[in-house]
CSV table of C-alpha atoms in Angstrom, one decimal:
chain,number,residue,atom,x,y,z
A,1,MET,CA,-0.1,-0.1,0.2
A,2,GLN,CA,3.0,2.3,0.9
A,3,ARG,CA,4.4,1.5,-2.6
A,4,LEU,CA,1.4,2.4,-4.4
A,5,SER,CA,1.2,5.5,-2.9
A,6,SER,CA,4.4,6.6,-3.7
A,7,ILE,CA,3.9,5.9,-7.5
A,8,HIS,CA,0.8,8.1,-7.2
A,9,LEU,CA,2.7,10.8,-5.9
A,10,VAL,CA,5.4,10.5,-8.6
A,11,LEU,CA,2.9,10.3,-10.8
A,12,PHE,CA,0.9,13.5,-9.5
A,13,ALA,CA,4.2,15.4,-9.5
A,14,PHE,CA,4.8,14.6,-13.1
A,15,LEU,CA,1.4,15.8,-13.8
A,16,LEU,CA,2.1,18.7,-12.1
A,17,LEU,CA,5.4,19.6,-14.0
A,18,SER,CA,3.5,18.7,-17.3
A,19,VAL,CA,0.7,21.2,-16.8
A,20,GLY,CA,3.2,24.0,-15.3
A,21,HIS,CA,5.2,23.4,-18.6
A,22,LEU,CA,2.0,24.0,-20.9
A,23,TYR,CA,1.2,27.1,-18.8
A,24,ALA,CA,4.3,28.5,-19.0
A,25,GLN,CA,3.6,28.5,-22.6
A,26,ARG,CA,0.2,29.6,-22.6
A,27,VAL,CA,-1.0,31.9,-25.7
A,28,VAL,CA,-3.3,34.3,-23.6
A,29,TRP,CA,-4.2,36.2,-26.9
A,30,GLN,CA,-4.2,36.0,-30.5
A,31,ALA,CA,-5.4,38.5,-33.2
A,32,GLU,CA,-8.6,37.1,-35.3
A,33,LEU,CA,-7.6,37.7,-38.8
A,34,SER,CA,-9.5,34.8,-40.9
A,35,GLN,CA,-12.3,36.7,-42.1
A,36,ALA,CA,-11.3,39.4,-44.7
A,37,GLY,CA,-12.8,42.6,-44.6
A,38,PRO,CA,-13.1,45.2,-41.9
A,39,LEU,CA,-11.4,44.6,-38.3
A,40,PRO,CA,-13.1,43.1,-35.7
A,41,THR,CA,-14.6,45.7,-32.9
A,42,ALA,CA,-12.5,44.3,-30.7
A,43,TRP,CA,-10.0,46.9,-32.4
A,44,GLN,CA,-10.7,50.3,-31.8
A,45,GLY,CA,-9.2,53.7,-32.9
A,46,ASP,CA,-8.9,54.7,-36.8
A,47,ARG,CA,-10.5,51.3,-37.8
A,48,ALA,CA,-11.4,52.8,-41.4
A,49,ASP,CA,-7.7,53.3,-42.3
A,50,TYR,CA,-7.1,49.4,-41.8
A,51,SER,CA,-8.9,46.2,-43.1
A,52,ILE,CA,-8.0,42.4,-43.0
A,53,VAL,CA,-6.4,41.0,-46.0
A,54,GLY,CA,-5.3,37.6,-46.7
A,55,GLY,CA,-4.8,36.8,-43.2
A,56,ALA,CA,-3.0,40.2,-42.2
A,57,ILE,CA,-4.4,43.7,-41.0
A,58,ALA,CA,-3.5,46.0,-43.7
A,59,LEU,CA,-3.0,49.5,-43.7
A,60,SER,CA,-5.0,51.3,-46.5
A,61,ALA,CA,-5.8,54.8,-45.2
A,62,ARG,CA,-8.6,56.7,-47.3
A,63,THR,CA,-6.9,60.3,-46.4
A,64,ALA,CA,-3.6,61.9,-46.0
A,65,ARG,CA,-3.8,61.9,-41.9
A,66,THR,CA,-0.2,61.2,-41.9
A,67,THR,CA,-0.8,58.9,-38.9
A,68,SER,CA,-3.1,55.8,-38.1
A,69,LEU,CA,-3.6,54.2,-34.7
A,70,ILE,CA,-5.5,51.3,-33.7
A,71,HIS,CA,-5.5,49.2,-30.2
A,72,THR,CA,-7.0,46.4,-28.6
A,73,PRO,CA,-7.1,45.4,-25.1
A,74,VAL,CA,-4.5,42.7,-23.6
A,75,SER,CA,-3.3,40.9,-20.4
A,76,LEU,CA,0.0,40.8,-19.4
A,77,ALA,CA,2.2,38.7,-17.0
A,78,GLU,CA,5.7,39.7,-15.5
A,79,ASP,CA,7.2,36.7,-18.0
A,80,CYS,CA,5.4,37.2,-21.3
A,81,SER,CA,6.2,37.2,-25.1
A,82,TRP,CA,4.9,39.0,-28.3
A,83,GLN,CA,5.1,37.7,-31.5
A,84,GLY,CA,4.1,38.1,-35.1
A,85,LEU,CA,5.1,38.8,-38.9
A,86,LEU,CA,5.5,42.0,-40.6
A,87,ARG,CA,5.7,42.7,-44.2
A,88,LEU,CA,6.4,46.2,-46.0
A,89,GLU,CA,5.8,46.9,-49.5
A,90,ARG,CA,8.4,49.7,-49.2
A,91,HIS,CA,11.3,50.0,-47.1
A,92,PRO,CA,10.5,52.4,-44.2
A,93,THR,CA,11.6,56.0,-44.3
A,94,ALA,CA,11.7,58.8,-41.6
A,95,TYR,CA,7.9,59.7,-42.8
A,96,ASN,CA,6.8,56.4,-43.6
A,97,TYR,CA,7.1,53.6,-40.8
A,98,THR,CA,5.0,51.5,-38.5
A,99,CYS,CA,5.5,50.7,-34.8
A,100,LEU,CA,3.9,48.1,-32.8
A,101,LEU,CA,2.8,49.1,-29.3
A,102,LEU,CA,3.7,46.2,-27.1
A,103,ALA,CA,2.7,47.7,-23.6
A,104,GLN,CA,1.3,51.0,-22.5
A,105,LEU,CA,3.4,52.2,-20.0
A,106,GLY,CA,1.4,55.2,-18.5
A,107,GLY,CA,0.5,58.8,-19.6
A,108,GLU,CA,-2.6,60.9,-19.8
A,109,ALA,CA,-5.3,61.0,-22.6
A,110,GLN,CA,-3.1,63.6,-24.2
A,111,ARG,CA,-0.1,62.1,-24.1
A,112,LEU,CA,0.4,57.9,-23.8
A,113,ARG,CA,3.7,56.4,-23.4
A,114,TYR,CA,4.4,53.0,-24.9
A,115,LEU,CA,7.0,50.1,-25.3
A,116,ALA,CA,7.1,49.7,-28.8
A,117,LEU,CA,8.8,47.7,-31.6
A,118,CYS,CA,9.7,50.0,-34.2
A,119,PHE,CA,10.5,49.5,-37.9
A,120,THR,CA,11.8,53.0,-39.2
A,121,ALA,CA,14.4,54.2,-41.8
A,122,GLY,CA,18.4,53.9,-41.2
A,123,PRO,CA,20.7,50.9,-41.2
A,124,GLN,CA,19.6,49.9,-37.6
A,125,ASN,CA,16.0,50.1,-38.8
A,126,LEU,CA,14.3,47.9,-36.2
A,127,SER,CA,14.4,49.1,-32.5
A,128,LEU,CA,12.6,48.6,-29.1
A,129,ARG,CA,12.1,52.0,-27.4
A,130,GLU,CA,10.2,54.0,-25.3
A,131,ILE,CA,7.9,56.4,-27.2
A,132,ALA,CA,5.4,59.0,-26.7
A,133,LEU,CA,2.4,59.7,-28.5
A,134,GLU,CA,1.1,62.9,-28.2
A,135,ALA,CA,-2.9,64.1,-29.0
A,136,SER,CA,-3.6,66.7,-31.9
A,137,ASN,CA,-6.3,67.5,-33.8
A,138,GLU,CA,-5.2,64.9,-36.6
A,139,GLY,CA,-4.9,61.9,-34.2
A,140,TYR,CA,-1.9,61.1,-32.1
A,141,LYS,CA,1.4,61.8,-33.4
A,142,HIS,CA,4.6,60.2,-32.4
A,143,ASN,CA,7.2,62.7,-30.9
A,144,ARG,CA,10.3,61.0,-32.1
A,145,ALA,CA,12.5,63.5,-30.0
A,146,GLN,CA,11.5,62.0,-26.8
A,147,ASP,CA,11.9,58.3,-27.5
A,148,ARG,CA,14.3,56.5,-25.5
A,149,ILE,CA,16.1,53.7,-27.8
A,150,LEU,CA,16.5,50.6,-25.7
A,151,LEU,CA,18.0,48.3,-28.3
A,152,GLU,CA,18.5,48.4,-32.3
A,153,HIS,CA,19.2,45.8,-34.5
A,154,SER,CA,19.7,45.9,-38.3
A,155,VAL,CA,17.3,44.1,-41.2
A,156,LEU,CA,17.4,44.0,-44.6
A,157,ALA,CA,14.8,45.5,-47.0
A,158,THR,CA,14.3,41.8,-48.5
A,159,GLU,CA,13.4,40.5,-44.9
A,160,LEU,CA,10.9,42.9,-44.3
A,161,ALA,CA,9.5,42.9,-48.0
A,162,GLN,CA,9.1,39.0,-47.7
A,163,GLY,CA,8.0,39.1,-44.1
A,164,LEU,CA,9.6,39.2,-41.0
A,165,HIS,CA,8.7,36.9,-38.2
A,166,TYR,CA,9.7,38.7,-34.7
A,167,ARG,CA,9.1,37.7,-30.9
A,168,VAL,CA,9.7,40.1,-28.1
A,169,ARG,CA,10.0,38.8,-24.7
A,170,ARG,CA,9.9,40.6,-21.3
A,171,SER,CA,11.4,38.1,-18.9
A,172,ALA,CA,10.6,37.4,-15.0
A,173,ALA,CA,14.2,38.7,-14.3
A,174,GLY,CA,13.4,42.1,-15.7
A,175,ASP,CA,15.0,41.5,-19.4
A,176,LEU,CA,13.8,42.4,-22.9
A,177,LEU,CA,14.9,39.5,-25.6
A,178,LEU,CA,14.6,40.3,-29.2
A,179,TYR,CA,14.4,37.1,-31.5
A,180,LEU,CA,14.5,37.1,-35.3
A,181,PRO,CA,15.0,34.5,-37.9
A,182,GLY,CA,18.4,32.5,-37.9
A,183,ARG,CA,20.4,30.5,-40.3
A,184,GLU,CA,18.1,27.2,-40.0
A,185,ALA,CA,15.0,27.6,-41.6
A,186,GLY,CA,12.1,27.8,-39.2
A,187,MET,CA,14.0,29.1,-36.3
A,188,LEU,CA,14.1,32.4,-34.1
A,189,ASP,CA,17.5,33.2,-32.7
A,190,LEU,CA,18.2,35.9,-29.7
A,191,VAL,CA,19.7,38.8,-31.5
A,192,ALA,CA,19.8,41.4,-29.1
A,193,GLN,CA,18.9,41.7,-24.8
A,194,ILE,CA,19.0,44.3,-22.6
A,195,GLU,CA,18.0,44.9,-18.8
A,196,TYR,CA,14.6,46.5,-18.3
A,197,PRO,CA,13.3,46.5,-14.8
A,198,THR,CA,10.5,48.9,-15.9
A,199,SER,CA,7.2,46.9,-14.8
A,200,LEU,CA,4.5,46.6,-17.0
A,201,PRO,CA,0.7,46.9,-16.3
A,202,SER,CA,-1.4,43.7,-15.8
A,203,GLN,CA,-4.0,45.0,-18.1
A,204,SER,CA,-3.0,46.8,-21.0
A,205,THR,CA,-3.6,47.7,-24.9
A,206,LEU,CA,-1.5,46.5,-28.0
A,207,ALA,CA,-1.8,49.0,-30.7
A,208,ILE,CA,-0.5,49.5,-34.4
A,209,TYR,CA,0.9,53.1,-35.0
A,210,SER,CA,1.8,53.8,-39.0
A,211,ALA,CA,3.2,57.1,-40.3
A,212,TYR,CA,2.6,57.5,-44.2
A,213,THR,CA,2.8,60.4,-46.7
A,214,GLN,CA,0.3,61.3,-49.4
A,215,GLN,CA,1.5,59.2,-52.0
A,216,TYR,CA,2.3,55.8,-49.7
A,217,ARG,CA,-0.6,55.1,-48.0
A,218,GLN,CA,-0.7,51.6,-47.7
A,219,GLY,CA,1.6,48.3,-47.9
A,220,VAL,CA,1.9,47.6,-44.0
A,221,TYR,CA,0.8,43.9,-43.6
A,222,LEU,CA,0.9,42.5,-39.7
A,223,SER,CA,-0.1,38.8,-39.5
A,224,GLU,CA,0.2,35.9,-36.8
A,225,LEU,CA,-0.3,38.4,-33.7
A,226,SER,CA,-0.2,36.8,-30.6
A,227,LEU,CA,0.8,37.4,-26.8
A,228,MET,CA,2.1,34.5,-24.8
A,229,HIS,CA,2.4,34.4,-20.9
A,230,GLY,CA,5.7,32.5,-19.4
A,231,ALA,CA,8.8,31.4,-21.3
A,232,PRO,CA,8.7,29.7,-24.8
A,233,ALA,CA,9.4,26.1,-24.5
A,234,GLU,CA,13.0,26.0,-26.0
A,235,GLU,CA,14.4,29.6,-26.7
A,236,GLY,CA,14.9,29.8,-30.2
A,237,GLU,CA,12.3,27.7,-31.4
A,238,ARG,CA,9.3,29.1,-33.3
A,239,GLN,CA,5.8,28.0,-31.7
A,240,PRO,CA,3.1,25.7,-33.4
A,241,GLU,CA,0.7,28.7,-34.0
A,242,THR,CA,3.4,30.5,-36.3
A,243,GLU,CA,4.6,27.4,-38.3
A,244,GLU,CA,2.1,28.1,-41.1
A,245,PRO,CA,2.0,31.9,-42.2
A,246,SER,CA,-1.2,32.9,-43.7
A,247,ALA,CA,0.0,36.6,-44.6
A,248,PRO,CA,0.3,37.5,-48.2
A,249,SER,CA,4.0,37.8,-47.6
A,250,ALA,CA,4.3,34.1,-47.3
A,251,LYS,CA,4.4,32.2,-50.7
A,252,PRO,CA,0.7,31.6,-51.3
A,253,SER,CA,-1.3,28.8,-52.8
A,254,THR,CA,-1.3,29.6,-56.3
A,255,ASP,CA,-0.7,28.5,-59.8
A,256,PHE,CA,-0.8,31.9,-61.6
A,257,LEU,CA,0.6,35.6,-60.7
A,258,LEU,CA,0.3,39.0,-62.0
A,259,SER,CA,2.9,39.4,-65.2
A,260,GLU,CA,2.1,42.4,-67.3
A,261,VAL,CA,-1.0,45.3,-67.6
A,262,MET,CA,-1.6,47.5,-70.4
A,263,ALA,CA,-4.0,50.2,-69.1
A,264,ASN,CA,-3.6,52.7,-71.7
A,265,PRO,CA,-3.3,51.2,-75.2
A,266,LEU,CA,-2.6,52.6,-78.4
A,267,THR,CA,-5.2,53.7,-80.8
A,268,GLY,CA,-6.7,50.3,-82.2
A,269,SER,CA,-5.4,48.2,-79.7
A,270,VAL,CA,-6.9,46.8,-76.5
A,271,GLU,CA,-6.4,46.9,-72.7
A,272,TYR,CA,-5.2,43.6,-71.5
A,273,LEU,CA,-4.0,41.6,-68.1
A,274,GLU,CA,-1.2,39.1,-68.4
A,275,LEU,CA,-0.9,35.8,-66.1
A,276,TYR,CA,2.1,34.0,-65.6
A,277,HIS,CA,1.4,30.1,-64.8
A,278,CYS,CA,3.9,29.4,-61.9
A,279,GLY,CA,2.6,26.0,-60.9
A,280,ASP,CA,3.6,22.4,-61.4
A,281,VAL,CA,0.5,21.0,-63.4
A,282,SER,CA,-2.1,22.2,-66.1
A,283,THR,CA,-5.0,24.1,-64.4
A,284,SER,CA,-7.9,26.5,-65.3
A,285,LEU,CA,-8.7,30.1,-63.8
A,286,GLU,CA,-12.0,29.1,-62.7
A,287,GLN,CA,-11.0,29.4,-58.7
A,288,TYR,CA,-9.6,32.7,-59.2
A,289,SER,CA,-11.1,36.5,-59.7
A,290,ILE,CA,-9.7,39.7,-60.1
A,291,GLY,CA,-9.7,42.5,-57.8
A,292,LEU,CA,-9.8,46.4,-58.9
A,293,GLY,CA,-10.6,49.4,-57.1
A,294,LEU,CA,-8.9,52.9,-56.4
A,295,ASP,CA,-7.0,51.4,-53.2
A,296,SER,CA,-7.2,48.4,-51.1
A,297,LEU,CA,-10.4,49.1,-49.3
A,298,SER,CA,-12.5,49.9,-52.5
A,299,ILE,CA,-12.1,46.4,-54.2
A,300,LYS,CA,-14.6,44.8,-56.5
A,301,ARG,CA,-14.1,41.3,-57.3
A,302,TYR,CA,-14.4,40.0,-61.2
A,303,PRO,CA,-14.5,35.9,-60.8
A,304,MET,CA,-13.2,34.1,-63.8
A,305,SER,CA,-15.1,30.9,-63.0
A,306,ARG,CA,-16.1,30.6,-66.6
A,307,LEU,CA,-12.6,30.1,-67.6
A,308,THR,CA,-12.5,26.3,-67.5
A,309,GLN,CA,-9.6,25.7,-70.1
A,310,PRO,CA,-6.5,24.1,-68.8
A,311,LEU,CA,-3.7,26.4,-68.9
A,312,HIS,CA,0.1,24.9,-68.8
A,313,PRO,CA,3.0,25.5,-66.7
A,314,GLY,CA,5.5,27.9,-67.8
A,315,GLY,CA,2.9,30.0,-70.2
A,316,TYR,CA,2.0,33.8,-70.2
A,317,TYR,CA,-1.6,34.1,-70.7
A,318,VAL,CA,-3.4,37.5,-72.0
A,319,LEU,CA,-7.0,38.0,-70.6
A,320,THR,CA,-8.7,40.8,-72.7
A,321,ARG,CA,-12.0,41.9,-74.0
A,322,SER,CA,-11.3,41.9,-77.8
A,323,PRO,CA,-8.7,39.1,-78.7
A,324,GLU,CA,-9.0,40.2,-82.4
A,325,GLN,CA,-8.0,43.5,-81.3
A,326,LEU,CA,-5.0,42.5,-79.7
A,327,LEU,CA,-3.9,40.0,-82.1
A,328,SER,CA,-4.0,42.8,-84.8
A,329,ALA,CA,-1.9,45.3,-82.8
A,330,TYR,CA,0.6,42.5,-81.7
A,331,PRO,CA,1.0,39.9,-84.4
A,332,THR,CA,3.5,38.1,-82.6
A,333,ALA,CA,1.6,37.1,-79.9
A,334,GLU,CA,0.4,33.2,-79.7
A,335,PRO,CA,-3.4,33.0,-80.5
A,336,THR,CA,-4.1,30.1,-78.3
A,337,LYS,CA,-2.7,32.0,-75.0
A,338,VAL,CA,-5.1,35.1,-75.6
A,339,ILE,CA,-8.2,34.7,-73.8
A,340,GLN,CA,-11.4,36.5,-74.0
A,341,ALA,CA,-12.6,37.4,-70.5
A,342,ASN,CA,-15.0,40.0,-69.3
A,343,LEU,CA,-12.2,42.2,-67.6
A,344,PRO,CA,-13.1,45.7,-66.0
A,345,GLN,CA,-12.0,48.9,-67.4
A,346,LEU,CA,-8.5,50.3,-66.1
A,347,ARG,CA,-8.1,53.6,-65.2
A,348,ASN,CA,-5.1,55.5,-66.8
A,349,ALA,CA,-4.7,57.7,-63.6
A,350,GLY,CA,-4.0,54.6,-61.2
A,351,PHE,CA,-5.7,51.6,-59.6
A,352,VAL,CA,-4.8,48.5,-57.0
A,353,LEU,CA,-5.1,45.4,-59.1
A,354,GLN,CA,-5.5,42.1,-57.4
A,355,LEU,CA,-5.5,38.5,-57.9
A,356,TYR,CA,-7.3,36.2,-55.4
A,357,ARG,CA,-7.6,32.3,-55.7
A,358,GLY,CA,-11.1,31.6,-53.8
A,359,GLN,CA,-10.8,34.1,-50.6
A,360,MET,CA,-7.1,34.1,-50.6
A,361,LEU,CA,-5.3,37.4,-51.9
A,362,VAL,CA,-2.1,35.8,-53.8
A,363,ASP,CA,-1.0,38.8,-55.7
A,364,GLN,CA,-1.3,42.6,-56.1
A,365,VAL,CA,0.0,45.7,-58.2
A,366,HIS,CA,-0.6,49.5,-57.2
A,367,TYR,CA,-0.4,51.2,-60.7
A,368,ASP,CA,-0.1,55.1,-60.4
A,369,SER,CA,2.1,57.6,-60.9
A,370,THR,CA,4.7,56.6,-58.3
A,371,THR,CA,5.0,53.2,-60.4
A,372,TRP,CA,6.7,54.7,-63.2
A,373,PRO,CA,10.0,55.9,-63.7
A,374,LYS,CA,10.8,59.7,-64.0
A,375,GLY,CA,11.6,60.6,-67.8
A,376,LEU,CA,9.3,58.4,-69.3
A,377,ARG,CA,7.5,61.0,-71.9
A,378,SER,CA,4.1,58.9,-72.3
A,379,ARG,CA,2.7,55.6,-70.9
A,380,ARG,CA,0.5,55.3,-74.1
A,381,GLY,CA,1.0,51.9,-75.5
A,382,VAL,CA,3.6,50.9,-72.9
A,383,ALA,CA,3.0,47.6,-70.5
A,384,LEU,CA,3.7,47.7,-66.9
A,385,GLU,CA,5.8,44.3,-66.2
A,386,ARG,CA,6.7,42.5,-63.4
A,387,VAL,CA,10.4,41.9,-62.7
A,388,GLY,CA,11.2,38.2,-62.0
A,389,LEU,CA,8.6,35.6,-61.2
A,390,GLY,CA,8.6,35.1,-57.5
A,391,PRO,CA,5.8,36.0,-54.8
A,392,MET,CA,4.9,39.3,-53.3
A,393,PRO,CA,6.3,42.1,-53.1
A,394,SER,CA,7.1,42.3,-56.5
A,395,ILE,CA,8.9,44.9,-58.8
A,396,TRP,CA,7.3,46.5,-61.8
A,397,MET,CA,8.8,48.5,-64.6
A,398,PRO,CA,7.8,49.4,-67.9
A,399,ALA,CA,8.4,47.1,-70.5
A,400,ARG,CA,11.6,47.9,-72.6
A,401,LYS,CA,11.6,49.9,-76.1
A,402,GLU,CA,13.5,47.1,-77.8
A,403,GLN,CA,10.5,44.9,-77.1
A,404,SER,CA,8.0,47.6,-78.5
A,405,TYR,CA,6.8,48.2,-75.0
A,406,ALA,CA,4.8,45.2,-74.4
A,407,THR,CA,5.3,41.6,-74.8
A,408,PRO,CA,1.8,39.8,-74.6
A,409,THR,CA,2.2,35.9,-74.3
A,410,ALA,CA,6.0,36.2,-74.1
A,411,PRO,CA,8.4,36.5,-71.3
A,412,ASN,CA,8.6,40.0,-70.1
A,413,SER,CA,11.2,42.3,-71.2
A,414,GLN,CA,12.6,43.0,-67.9
A,415,ALA,CA,13.5,39.6,-67.2
A,416,THR,CA,15.6,38.8,-70.3
A,417,GLY,CA,18.3,40.1,-72.4
A,418,ALA,CA,20.4,41.7,-69.4
A,419,SER,CA,23.7,43.1,-71.1
A,420,ALA,CA,24.9,45.1,-68.4
A,421,VAL,CA,25.1,46.0,-64.7
A,422,ARG,CA,23.6,49.0,-63.2
A,423,ILE,CA,24.3,49.6,-59.5
A,424,ASP,CA,21.3,51.1,-57.7
A,425,GLY,CA,22.2,54.0,-55.5
A,426,GLU,CA,25.0,56.7,-55.8
A,427,ASP,CA,26.6,55.0,-53.0
A,428,VAL,CA,26.6,51.5,-53.5
A,429,ALA,CA,30.0,51.1,-55.3
A,430,GLU,CA,31.7,53.1,-52.6
A,431,ARG,CA,30.1,51.1,-50.1
A,432,LEU,CA,31.4,47.9,-51.5
A,433,GLU,CA,34.7,49.6,-51.9
A,434,HIS,CA,34.6,50.5,-48.2
A,435,ILE,CA,33.7,46.9,-47.0
A,436,ILE,CA,36.8,45.5,-49.0
A,437,LYS,CA,39.2,47.7,-47.6
A,438,ARG,CA,38.1,47.5,-44.0
A,439,LEU,CA,38.1,43.6,-44.3
A,440,GLU,CA,42.0,44.1,-45.7
A,441,SER,CA,42.6,46.7,-42.9
A,442,GLU,CA,41.2,46.2,-39.9
A,443,GLU,CA,43.0,43.2,-37.9
A,444,GLY,CA,40.6,40.5,-36.6
A,445,SER,CA,37.4,41.7,-39.1
A,446,SER,CA,35.4,39.4,-40.9
A,447,ALA,CA,32.4,39.2,-43.2
A,448,PHE,CA,29.9,36.6,-44.5
A,449,VAL,CA,27.6,37.3,-47.2
A,450,ARG,CA,23.9,36.3,-48.5
A,451,LEU,CA,22.9,36.8,-51.6
A,452,TYR,CA,18.8,36.9,-52.3
A,453,ALA,CA,16.7,37.1,-55.4
A,454,LEU,CA,14.0,39.7,-56.2
A,455,ASP,CA,11.3,37.3,-54.5
A,456,GLY,CA,13.3,37.1,-51.6
A,457,ALA,CA,14.9,33.7,-51.9
A,458,LEU,CA,18.3,33.3,-50.7
A,459,VAL,CA,20.4,31.8,-53.5
A,460,ALA,CA,23.7,31.8,-52.1
A,461,THR,CA,25.7,32.0,-48.4
A,462,LEU,CA,29.4,32.4,-48.5
A,463,GLY,CA,31.4,32.1,-45.1
A,464,GLU,CA,34.1,33.9,-43.6
A,465,GLY,CA,36.5,32.4,-45.5
A,466,GLU,CA,35.3,33.1,-48.8
A,467,SER,CA,33.6,36.3,-48.8
A,468,LEU,CA,36.6,38.6,-49.3
A,469,ALA,CA,37.6,36.8,-52.4
A,470,TRP,CA,34.0,36.9,-53.6
A,471,LEU,CA,33.5,40.3,-53.1
A,472,LYS,CA,36.6,41.4,-54.8
A,473,ALA,CA,35.3,39.3,-57.9
A,474,LEU,CA,32.2,41.0,-57.4
A,475,GLN,CA,33.8,44.6,-57.7
A,476,ALA,CA,35.5,43.4,-60.9
A,477,ASN,CA,33.0,41.8,-62.6
A,478,ALA,CA,29.5,42.5,-61.1
A,479,ARG,CA,27.4,41.3,-63.9
A,480,GLN,CA,29.3,37.9,-64.2
A,481,GLU,CA,29.2,37.4,-60.9
A,482,LEU,CA,25.7,38.3,-60.1
A,483,GLN,CA,24.2,36.2,-63.5
A,484,ALA,CA,26.1,33.1,-62.5
A,485,LEU,CA,24.2,33.2,-59.2
A,486,VAL,CA,20.9,34.6,-60.1
A,487,PRO,CA,20.2,33.9,-63.8
A,488,ARG,CA,16.6,34.3,-64.0
A,489,TYR,CA,16.3,37.2,-62.1
A,490,ALA,CA,17.0,41.1,-62.8
A,491,VAL,CA,17.6,42.3,-59.4
A,492,ALA,CA,19.8,40.9,-56.5
A,493,VAL,CA,20.2,41.9,-53.4
A,494,LEU,CA,23.6,41.3,-51.6
A,495,ALA,CA,23.8,41.2,-48.0
A,496,VAL,CA,27.4,41.6,-46.2
A,497,TYR,CA,27.3,41.1,-42.4
A,498,LEU,CA,30.7,42.7,-41.5
A,499,ARG,CA,32.1,42.3,-37.8
A,500,ASN,CA,35.0,43.8,-36.1
A,501,LYS,CA,37.2,42.4,-33.7
A,502,GLU,CA,35.3,42.9,-30.5
A,503,GLY,CA,32.2,41.2,-32.2
A,504,HIS,CA,30.2,44.3,-33.1
A,505,GLN,CA,28.2,43.7,-36.6
A,506,GLU,CA,26.8,45.9,-39.1
A,507,VAL,CA,25.1,44.9,-42.1
A,508,TYR,CA,25.3,46.3,-45.6
A,509,ASP,CA,22.3,46.1,-47.9
A,510,LEU,CA,23.6,46.5,-51.5
A,511,LYS,CA,20.6,46.3,-54.4
A,512,PHE,CA,21.9,45.5,-58.0
A,513,LEU,CA,19.7,46.0,-61.1
A,514,LEU,CA,20.8,44.1,-64.1
A,515,HIS,CA,19.6,45.4,-67.5
């Protein structure tokens, strides 16, 4: 009898430990983002400036107020973690950035103080800081002069563009810890840590603050938002609820991508929309629909359920209201790849064009004056082409003059015929030379290199022992070195992680355009 009691005690203790282990990882709040459309009523503030798109909270401000703020109540513990995924269609600037307000630290109605994770401009463009929001006639404004920066870390434009997973933990010991994606796929690594003895309120709010300009009032997506009490099961391991991102930044389940748009055709020609079949098997467009609107909040959907003919992988398929007119204007187009469809009329002044599979947003392009490069005399008869064939976010440019400014049913002109390398940005060549000189002259310095394609895919990694030699080869013949690694793309982003002998790390983000 005594022995049986001992076994029971052991089992009881084991159950207590197991329950405690589960409790220590308990998710206490998770944003409900499954239903596309307006935000749930749990969110308050400037709700009209945000909506749910593709499983993410998306900024799409109707007016140029310059800032928008939404918030929802949450409960905090001494040991808690915030996590989620952020995607930005444009690199943040001093006037166009996003802050995730993790915990309200106090203040009055006219001036609120928050612990915030901010994505702003600069080489170290991710930071944890205490910020102040001051009330004005136009809503709350971020007074950056009163920020208290706690820690900073560099992230790349490509990482923000393809979707950056993050986790911020405030431990019971009073530390702030920042986790970001590591070298191993699916893992989050501790990248920065600081003592933070400031106590957090048990009842608080989680908020999203966006600053934007007249031209760029959209392009911010936040998904997988959750709050967890207790330490993660294993530091550095992503939790199960973030394993399968549903934000539009993740590679969507799609067989088609937007490839080319002709919104302002020549006299006698016709508007058209080209789709690229990026899937592996033949399929039709009957599950897809086109979305069109002045902005992301005024989208009207146009189903393609009648387009049941099978389309084959690797093909460029053109949708137009008049195949006869298109084939007359472009006699080299393949007739079997021109499909008659009841497309909506495209506004020359600008629009947002989206592609849906079922209810999932899988691709989109913003067509306005900022999309087109300066110096283009006229857009009439000039198609806008996707550069590269990766998922969102994408770069769009006018079709090349050598291809008569349009390539319906054929590979895009911007993805072929690269004859030279143009380094985008006046100081990129100098920065590359600066990196090489530092590696050669600073004792104990080292670097490792990552090369990304346009769609954010990591195509090459060079360790400390081979980076310097490759950077010298890149400096001598950039076109040859880049095309050897990214032959299918017109854009390459080079990330150079440079460390000094004390272990301090700087990140250089260099973008190369191949034309």
